[in-house]
mmCIF file of N, CA, C and O in Angstrom:
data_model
loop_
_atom_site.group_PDB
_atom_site.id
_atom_site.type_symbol
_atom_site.label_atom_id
_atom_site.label_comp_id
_atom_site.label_asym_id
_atom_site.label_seq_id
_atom_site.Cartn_x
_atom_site.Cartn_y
_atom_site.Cartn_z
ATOM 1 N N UNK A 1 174.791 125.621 159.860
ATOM 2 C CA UNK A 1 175.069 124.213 159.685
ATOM 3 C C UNK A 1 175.317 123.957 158.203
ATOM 4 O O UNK A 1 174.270 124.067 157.566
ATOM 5 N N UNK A 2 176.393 123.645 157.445
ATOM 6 C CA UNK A 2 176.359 123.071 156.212
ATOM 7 C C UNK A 2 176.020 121.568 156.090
ATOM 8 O O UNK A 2 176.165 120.516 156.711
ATOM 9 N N UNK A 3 175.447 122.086 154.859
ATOM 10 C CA UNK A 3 174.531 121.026 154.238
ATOM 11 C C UNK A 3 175.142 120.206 152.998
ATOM 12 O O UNK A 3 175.771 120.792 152.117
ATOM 13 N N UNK A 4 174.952 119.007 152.982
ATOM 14 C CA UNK A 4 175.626 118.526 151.613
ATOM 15 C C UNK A 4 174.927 117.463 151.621
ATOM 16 O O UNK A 4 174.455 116.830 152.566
ATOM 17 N N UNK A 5 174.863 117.221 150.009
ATOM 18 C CA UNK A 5 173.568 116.547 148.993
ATOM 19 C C UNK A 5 174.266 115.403 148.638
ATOM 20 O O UNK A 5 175.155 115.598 147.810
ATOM 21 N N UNK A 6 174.122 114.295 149.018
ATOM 22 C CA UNK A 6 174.463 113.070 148.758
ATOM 23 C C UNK A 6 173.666 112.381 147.836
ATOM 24 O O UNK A 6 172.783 111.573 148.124
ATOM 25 N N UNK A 7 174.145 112.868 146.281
ATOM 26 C CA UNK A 7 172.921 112.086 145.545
ATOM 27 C C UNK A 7 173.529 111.010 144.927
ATOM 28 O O UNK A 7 172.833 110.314 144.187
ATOM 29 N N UNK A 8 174.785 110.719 145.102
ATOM 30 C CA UNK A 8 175.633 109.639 144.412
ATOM 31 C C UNK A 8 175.158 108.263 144.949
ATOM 32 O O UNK A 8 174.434 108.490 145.918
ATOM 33 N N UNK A 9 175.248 107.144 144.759
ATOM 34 C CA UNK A 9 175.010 106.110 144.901
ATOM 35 C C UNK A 9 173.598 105.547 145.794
ATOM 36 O O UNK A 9 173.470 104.703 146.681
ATOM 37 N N UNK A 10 172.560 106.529 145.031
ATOM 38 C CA UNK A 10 171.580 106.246 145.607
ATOM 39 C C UNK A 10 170.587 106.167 144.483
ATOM 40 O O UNK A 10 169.429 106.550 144.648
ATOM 41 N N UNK A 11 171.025 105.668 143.321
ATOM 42 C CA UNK A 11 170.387 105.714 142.148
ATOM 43 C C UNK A 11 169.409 104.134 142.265
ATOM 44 O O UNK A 11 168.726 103.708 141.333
ATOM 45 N N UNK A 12 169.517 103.614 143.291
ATOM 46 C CA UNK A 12 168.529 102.610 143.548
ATOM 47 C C UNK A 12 167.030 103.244 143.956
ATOM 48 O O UNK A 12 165.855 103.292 143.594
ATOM 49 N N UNK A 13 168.014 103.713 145.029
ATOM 50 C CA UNK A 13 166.751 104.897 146.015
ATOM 51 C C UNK A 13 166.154 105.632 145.118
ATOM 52 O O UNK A 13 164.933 105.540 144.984
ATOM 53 N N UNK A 14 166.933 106.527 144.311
ATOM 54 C CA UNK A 14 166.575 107.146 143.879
ATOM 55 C C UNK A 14 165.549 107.248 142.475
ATOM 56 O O UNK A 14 165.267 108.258 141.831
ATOM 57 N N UNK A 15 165.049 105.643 142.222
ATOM 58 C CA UNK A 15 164.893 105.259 141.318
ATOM 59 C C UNK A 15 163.357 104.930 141.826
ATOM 60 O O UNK A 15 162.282 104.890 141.226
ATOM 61 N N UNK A 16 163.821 104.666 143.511
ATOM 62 C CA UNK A 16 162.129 104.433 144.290
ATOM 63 C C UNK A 16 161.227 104.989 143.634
ATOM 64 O O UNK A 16 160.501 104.139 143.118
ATOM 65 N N UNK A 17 160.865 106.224 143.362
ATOM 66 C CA UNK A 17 160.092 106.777 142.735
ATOM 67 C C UNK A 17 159.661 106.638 141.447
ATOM 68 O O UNK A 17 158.510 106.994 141.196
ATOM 69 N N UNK A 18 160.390 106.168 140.529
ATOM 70 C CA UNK A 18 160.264 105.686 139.274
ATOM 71 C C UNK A 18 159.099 104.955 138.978
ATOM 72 O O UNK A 18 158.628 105.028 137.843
ATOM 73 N N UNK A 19 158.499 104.166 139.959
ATOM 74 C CA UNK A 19 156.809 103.934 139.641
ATOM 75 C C UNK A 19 156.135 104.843 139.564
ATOM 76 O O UNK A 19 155.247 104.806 138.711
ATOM 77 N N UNK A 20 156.275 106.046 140.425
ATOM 78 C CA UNK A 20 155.347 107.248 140.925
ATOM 79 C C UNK A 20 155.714 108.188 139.956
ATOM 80 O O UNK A 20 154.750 108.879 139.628
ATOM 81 N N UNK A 21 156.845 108.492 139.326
ATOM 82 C CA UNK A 21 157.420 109.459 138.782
ATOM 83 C C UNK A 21 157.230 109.566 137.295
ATOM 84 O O UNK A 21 157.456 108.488 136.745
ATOM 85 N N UNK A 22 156.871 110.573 136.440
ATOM 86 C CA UNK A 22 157.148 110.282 135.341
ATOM 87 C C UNK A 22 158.546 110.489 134.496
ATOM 88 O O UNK A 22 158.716 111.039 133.408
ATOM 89 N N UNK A 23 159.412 109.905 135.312
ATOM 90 C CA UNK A 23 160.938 110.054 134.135
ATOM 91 C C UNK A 23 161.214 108.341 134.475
ATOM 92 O O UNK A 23 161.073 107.531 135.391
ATOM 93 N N UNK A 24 161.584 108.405 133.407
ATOM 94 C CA UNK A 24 162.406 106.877 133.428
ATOM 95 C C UNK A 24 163.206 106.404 135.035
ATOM 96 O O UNK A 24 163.544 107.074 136.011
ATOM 97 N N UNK A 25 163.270 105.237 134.777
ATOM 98 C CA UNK A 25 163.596 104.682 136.192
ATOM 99 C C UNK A 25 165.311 104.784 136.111
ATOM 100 O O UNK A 25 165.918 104.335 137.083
ATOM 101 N N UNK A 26 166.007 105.292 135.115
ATOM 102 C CA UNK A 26 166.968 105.699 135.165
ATOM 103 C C UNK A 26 167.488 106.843 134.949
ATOM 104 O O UNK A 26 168.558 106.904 134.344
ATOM 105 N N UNK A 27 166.568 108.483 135.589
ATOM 106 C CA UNK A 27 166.608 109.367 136.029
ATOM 107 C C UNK A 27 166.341 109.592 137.248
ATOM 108 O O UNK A 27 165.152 109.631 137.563
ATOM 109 N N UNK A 28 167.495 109.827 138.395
ATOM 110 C CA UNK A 28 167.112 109.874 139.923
ATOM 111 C C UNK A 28 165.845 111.280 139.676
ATOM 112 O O UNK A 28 165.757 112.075 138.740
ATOM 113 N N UNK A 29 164.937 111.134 141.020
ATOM 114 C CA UNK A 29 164.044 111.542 141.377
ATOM 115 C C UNK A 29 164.089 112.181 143.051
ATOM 116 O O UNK A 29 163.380 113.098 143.466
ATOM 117 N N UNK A 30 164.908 111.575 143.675
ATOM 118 C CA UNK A 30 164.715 112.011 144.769
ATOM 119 C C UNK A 30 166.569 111.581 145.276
ATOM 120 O O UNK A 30 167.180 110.798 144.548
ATOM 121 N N UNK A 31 167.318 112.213 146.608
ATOM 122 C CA UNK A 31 168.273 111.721 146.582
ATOM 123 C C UNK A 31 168.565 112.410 148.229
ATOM 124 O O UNK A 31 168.518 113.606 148.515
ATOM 125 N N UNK A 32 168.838 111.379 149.065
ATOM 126 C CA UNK A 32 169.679 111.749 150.784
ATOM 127 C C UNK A 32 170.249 112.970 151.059
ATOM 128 O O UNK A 32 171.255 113.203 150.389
ATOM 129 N N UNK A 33 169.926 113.791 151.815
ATOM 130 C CA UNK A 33 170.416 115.232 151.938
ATOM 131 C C UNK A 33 170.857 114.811 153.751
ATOM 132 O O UNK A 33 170.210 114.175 154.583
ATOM 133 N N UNK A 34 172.044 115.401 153.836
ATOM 134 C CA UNK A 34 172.438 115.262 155.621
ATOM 135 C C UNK A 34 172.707 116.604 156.128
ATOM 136 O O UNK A 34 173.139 117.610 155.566
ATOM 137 N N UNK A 35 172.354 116.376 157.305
ATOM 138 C CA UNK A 35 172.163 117.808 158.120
ATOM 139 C C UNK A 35 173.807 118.480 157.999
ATOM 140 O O UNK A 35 173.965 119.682 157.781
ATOM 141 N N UNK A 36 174.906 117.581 158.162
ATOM 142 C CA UNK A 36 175.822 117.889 158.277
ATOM 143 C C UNK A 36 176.832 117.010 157.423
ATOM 144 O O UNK A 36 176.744 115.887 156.925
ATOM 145 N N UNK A 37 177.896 118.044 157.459
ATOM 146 C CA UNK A 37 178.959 117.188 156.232
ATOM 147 C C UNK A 37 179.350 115.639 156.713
ATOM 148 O O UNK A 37 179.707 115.228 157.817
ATOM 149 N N UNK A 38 179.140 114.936 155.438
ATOM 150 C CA UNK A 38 179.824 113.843 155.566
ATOM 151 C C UNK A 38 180.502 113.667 154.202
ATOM 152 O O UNK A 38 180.331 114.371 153.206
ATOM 153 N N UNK A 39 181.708 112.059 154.403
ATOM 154 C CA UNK A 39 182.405 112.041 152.505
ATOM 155 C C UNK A 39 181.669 111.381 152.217
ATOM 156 O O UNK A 39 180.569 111.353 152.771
ATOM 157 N N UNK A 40 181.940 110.759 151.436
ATOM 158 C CA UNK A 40 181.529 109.805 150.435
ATOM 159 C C UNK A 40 181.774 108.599 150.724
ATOM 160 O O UNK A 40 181.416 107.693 149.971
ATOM 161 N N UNK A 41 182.255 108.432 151.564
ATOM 162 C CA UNK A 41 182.733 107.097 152.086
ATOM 163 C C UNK A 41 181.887 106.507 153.323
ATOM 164 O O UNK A 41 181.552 105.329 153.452
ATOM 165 N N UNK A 42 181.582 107.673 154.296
ATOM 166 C CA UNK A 42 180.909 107.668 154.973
ATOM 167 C C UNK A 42 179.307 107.612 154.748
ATOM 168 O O UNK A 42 178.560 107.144 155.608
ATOM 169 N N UNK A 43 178.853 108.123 153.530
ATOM 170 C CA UNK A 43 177.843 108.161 153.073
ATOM 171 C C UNK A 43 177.611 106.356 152.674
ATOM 172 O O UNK A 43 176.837 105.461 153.013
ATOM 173 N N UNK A 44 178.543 106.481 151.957
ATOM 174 C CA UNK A 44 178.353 105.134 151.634
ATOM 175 C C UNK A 44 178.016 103.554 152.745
ATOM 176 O O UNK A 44 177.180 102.651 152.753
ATOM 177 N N UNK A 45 178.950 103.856 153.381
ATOM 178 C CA UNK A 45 179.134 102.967 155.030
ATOM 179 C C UNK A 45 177.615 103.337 155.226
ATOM 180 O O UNK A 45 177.081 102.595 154.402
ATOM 181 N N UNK A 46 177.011 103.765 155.591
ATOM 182 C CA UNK A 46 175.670 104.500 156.214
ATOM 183 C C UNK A 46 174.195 103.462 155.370
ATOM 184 O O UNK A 46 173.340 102.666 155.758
ATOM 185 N N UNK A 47 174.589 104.064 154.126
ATOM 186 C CA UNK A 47 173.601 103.590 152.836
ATOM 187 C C UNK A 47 173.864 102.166 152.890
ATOM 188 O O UNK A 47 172.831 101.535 153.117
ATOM 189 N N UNK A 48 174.650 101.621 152.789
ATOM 190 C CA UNK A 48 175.135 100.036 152.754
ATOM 191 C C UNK A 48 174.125 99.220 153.824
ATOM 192 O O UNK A 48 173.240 98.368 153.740
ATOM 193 N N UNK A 49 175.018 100.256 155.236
ATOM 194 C CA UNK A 49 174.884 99.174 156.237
ATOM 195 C C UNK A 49 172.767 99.554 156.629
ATOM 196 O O UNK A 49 171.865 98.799 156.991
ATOM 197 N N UNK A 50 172.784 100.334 156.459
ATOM 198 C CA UNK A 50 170.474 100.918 156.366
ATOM 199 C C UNK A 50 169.865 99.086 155.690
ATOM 200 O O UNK A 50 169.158 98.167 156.104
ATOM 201 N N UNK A 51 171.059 99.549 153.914
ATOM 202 C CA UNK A 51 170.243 98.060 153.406
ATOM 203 C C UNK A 51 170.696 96.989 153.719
ATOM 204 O O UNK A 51 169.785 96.169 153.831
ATOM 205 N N UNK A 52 171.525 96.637 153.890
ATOM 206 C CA UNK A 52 171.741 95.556 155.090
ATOM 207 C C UNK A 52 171.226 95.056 156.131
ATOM 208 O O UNK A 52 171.122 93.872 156.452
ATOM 209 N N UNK A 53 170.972 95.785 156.545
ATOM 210 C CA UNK A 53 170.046 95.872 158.467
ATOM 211 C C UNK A 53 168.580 95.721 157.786
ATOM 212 O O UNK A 53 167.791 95.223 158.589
ATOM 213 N N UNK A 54 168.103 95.962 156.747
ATOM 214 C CA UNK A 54 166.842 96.196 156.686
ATOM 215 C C UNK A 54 166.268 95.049 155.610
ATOM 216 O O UNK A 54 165.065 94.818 155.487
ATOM 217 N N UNK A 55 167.487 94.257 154.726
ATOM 218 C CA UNK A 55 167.160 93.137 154.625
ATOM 219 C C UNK A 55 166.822 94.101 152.685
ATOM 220 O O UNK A 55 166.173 93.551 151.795
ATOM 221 N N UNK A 56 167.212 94.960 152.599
ATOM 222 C CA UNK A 56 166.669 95.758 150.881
ATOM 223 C C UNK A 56 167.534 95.802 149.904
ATOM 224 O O UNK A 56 168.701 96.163 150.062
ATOM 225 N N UNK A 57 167.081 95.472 148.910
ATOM 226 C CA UNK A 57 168.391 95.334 147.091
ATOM 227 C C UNK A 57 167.853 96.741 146.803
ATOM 228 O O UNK A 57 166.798 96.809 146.173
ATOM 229 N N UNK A 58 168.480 97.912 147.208
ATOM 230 C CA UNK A 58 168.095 98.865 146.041
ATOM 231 C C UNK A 58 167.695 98.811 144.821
ATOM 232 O O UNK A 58 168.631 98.289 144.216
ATOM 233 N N UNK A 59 167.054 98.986 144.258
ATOM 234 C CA UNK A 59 166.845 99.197 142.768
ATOM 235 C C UNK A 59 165.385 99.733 142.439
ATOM 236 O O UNK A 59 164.785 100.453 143.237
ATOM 237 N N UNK A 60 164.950 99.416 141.456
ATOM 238 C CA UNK A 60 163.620 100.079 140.553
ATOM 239 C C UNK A 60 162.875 99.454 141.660
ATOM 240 O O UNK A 60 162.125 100.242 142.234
ATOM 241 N N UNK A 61 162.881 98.356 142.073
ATOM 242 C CA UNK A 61 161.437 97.778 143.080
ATOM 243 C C UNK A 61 161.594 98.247 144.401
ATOM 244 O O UNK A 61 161.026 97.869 145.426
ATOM 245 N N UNK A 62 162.331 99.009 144.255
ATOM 246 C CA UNK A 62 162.727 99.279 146.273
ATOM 247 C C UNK A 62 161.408 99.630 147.179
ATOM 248 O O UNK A 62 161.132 99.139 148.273
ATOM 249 N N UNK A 63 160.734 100.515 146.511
ATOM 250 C CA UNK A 63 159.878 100.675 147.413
ATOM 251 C C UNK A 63 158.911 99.739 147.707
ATOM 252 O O UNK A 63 158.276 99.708 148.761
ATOM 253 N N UNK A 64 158.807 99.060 146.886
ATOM 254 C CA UNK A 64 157.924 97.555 147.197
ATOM 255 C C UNK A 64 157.776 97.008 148.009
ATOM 256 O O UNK A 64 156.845 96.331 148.445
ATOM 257 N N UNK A 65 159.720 97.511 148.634
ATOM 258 C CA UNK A 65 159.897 95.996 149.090
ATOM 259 C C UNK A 65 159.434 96.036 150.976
ATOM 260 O O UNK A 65 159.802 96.878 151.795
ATOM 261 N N UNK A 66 158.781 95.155 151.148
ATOM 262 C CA UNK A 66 158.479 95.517 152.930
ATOM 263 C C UNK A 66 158.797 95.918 153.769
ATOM 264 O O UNK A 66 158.137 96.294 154.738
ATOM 265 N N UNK A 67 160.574 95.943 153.494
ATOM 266 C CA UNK A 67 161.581 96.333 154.520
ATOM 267 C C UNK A 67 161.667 97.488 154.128
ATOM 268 O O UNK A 67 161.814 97.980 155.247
ATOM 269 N N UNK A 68 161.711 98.688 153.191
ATOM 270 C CA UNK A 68 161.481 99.531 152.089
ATOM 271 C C UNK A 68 161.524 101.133 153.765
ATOM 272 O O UNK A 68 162.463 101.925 153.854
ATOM 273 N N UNK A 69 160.633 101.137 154.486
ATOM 274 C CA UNK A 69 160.206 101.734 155.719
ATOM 275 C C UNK A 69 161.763 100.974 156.730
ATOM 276 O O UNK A 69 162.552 101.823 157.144
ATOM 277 N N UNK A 70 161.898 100.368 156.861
ATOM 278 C CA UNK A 70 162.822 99.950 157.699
ATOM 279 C C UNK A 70 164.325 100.524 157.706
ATOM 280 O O UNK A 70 164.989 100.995 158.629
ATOM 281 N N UNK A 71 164.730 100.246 155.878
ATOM 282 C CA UNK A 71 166.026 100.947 155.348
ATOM 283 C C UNK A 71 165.663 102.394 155.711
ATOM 284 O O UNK A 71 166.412 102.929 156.529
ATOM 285 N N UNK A 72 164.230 103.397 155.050
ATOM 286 C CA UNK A 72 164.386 104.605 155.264
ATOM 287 C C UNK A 72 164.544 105.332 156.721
ATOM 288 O O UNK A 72 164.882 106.493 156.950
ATOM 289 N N UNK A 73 164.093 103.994 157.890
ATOM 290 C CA UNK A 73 164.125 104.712 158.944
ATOM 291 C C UNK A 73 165.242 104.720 159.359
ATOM 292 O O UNK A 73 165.303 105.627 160.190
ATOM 293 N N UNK A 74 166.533 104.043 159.227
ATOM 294 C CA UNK A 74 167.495 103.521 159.444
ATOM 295 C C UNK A 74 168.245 105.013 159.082
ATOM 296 O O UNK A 74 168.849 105.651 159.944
ATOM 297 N N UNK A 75 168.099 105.486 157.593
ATOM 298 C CA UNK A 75 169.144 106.529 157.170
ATOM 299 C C UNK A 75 168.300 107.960 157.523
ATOM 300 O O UNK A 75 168.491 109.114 157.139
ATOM 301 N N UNK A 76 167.540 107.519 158.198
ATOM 302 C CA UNK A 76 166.713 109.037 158.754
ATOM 303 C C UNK A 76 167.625 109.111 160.340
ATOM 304 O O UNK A 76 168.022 110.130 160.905
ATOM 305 N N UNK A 77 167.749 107.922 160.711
ATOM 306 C CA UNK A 77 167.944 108.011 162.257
ATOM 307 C C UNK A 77 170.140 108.322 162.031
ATOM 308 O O UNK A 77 170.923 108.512 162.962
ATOM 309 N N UNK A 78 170.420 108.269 160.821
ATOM 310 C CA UNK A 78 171.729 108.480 160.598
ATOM 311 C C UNK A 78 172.136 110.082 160.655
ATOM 312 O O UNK A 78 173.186 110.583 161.058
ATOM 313 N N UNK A 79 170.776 110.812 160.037
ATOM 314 C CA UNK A 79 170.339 112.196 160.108
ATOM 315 C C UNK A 79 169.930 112.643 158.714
ATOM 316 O O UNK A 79 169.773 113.855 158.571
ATOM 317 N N UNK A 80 169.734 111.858 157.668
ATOM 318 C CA UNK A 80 169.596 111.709 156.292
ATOM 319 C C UNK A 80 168.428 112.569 156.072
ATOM 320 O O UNK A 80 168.061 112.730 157.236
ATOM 321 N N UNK A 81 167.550 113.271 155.297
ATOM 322 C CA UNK A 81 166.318 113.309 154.605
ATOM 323 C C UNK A 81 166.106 113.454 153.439
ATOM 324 O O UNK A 81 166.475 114.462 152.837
ATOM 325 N N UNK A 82 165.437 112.429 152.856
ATOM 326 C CA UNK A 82 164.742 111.870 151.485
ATOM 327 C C UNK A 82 164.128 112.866 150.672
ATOM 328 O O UNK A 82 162.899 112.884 150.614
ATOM 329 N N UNK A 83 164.828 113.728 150.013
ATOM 330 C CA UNK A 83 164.389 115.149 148.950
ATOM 331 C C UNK A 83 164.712 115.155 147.509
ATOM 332 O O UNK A 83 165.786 115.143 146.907
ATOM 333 N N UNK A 84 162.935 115.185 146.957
ATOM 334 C CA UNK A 84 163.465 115.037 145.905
ATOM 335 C C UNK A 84 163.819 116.233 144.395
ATOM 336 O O UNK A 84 163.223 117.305 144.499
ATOM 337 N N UNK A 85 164.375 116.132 143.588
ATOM 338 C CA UNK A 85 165.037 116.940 142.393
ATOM 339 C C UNK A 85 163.748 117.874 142.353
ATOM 340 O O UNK A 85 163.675 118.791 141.535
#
């Protein structure tokens, strides 16, 4: 099965950690890995429509935010998993 690392435009997500983490909140930390190929476009469509549905502003507070579990279950059930650097 190829694998491809979708760490682009998840520098919100990826920033989740930035409370927990010690690098600046503008060094990703963690970033969407999919079981199977997708573009970038599709990645994107996916990531969008998770925070959308789940009501979440990516950024430094993401994980805060209540819906926070809702977006991640959303891009888990897309086939996504949350791995970090």
């Amino acid at each position: 099965m190829k694998r491809t690392t979708m760490a682009f435009g998840m520098a919100g997500v990826l920033a989740l950690a930035g409370g927990c983490a010690a690098t600046s909140p503008s060094e990703p930390t963690h970033y969407w890995e999919s079981g199977d190929a997708v573009t970038t476009a599709e990645y994107n469509r996916n990531n969008a429509g998770c925070s959308e549905s789940a009501g979440v502003t990516l950024g430094e507070d993401a994980m805060d935010s209540p819906s926070f579990r809702t977006y991640m279950d959303c891009m888990i059930e897309k086939g996504y998993t949350l791995q970090t650097y």
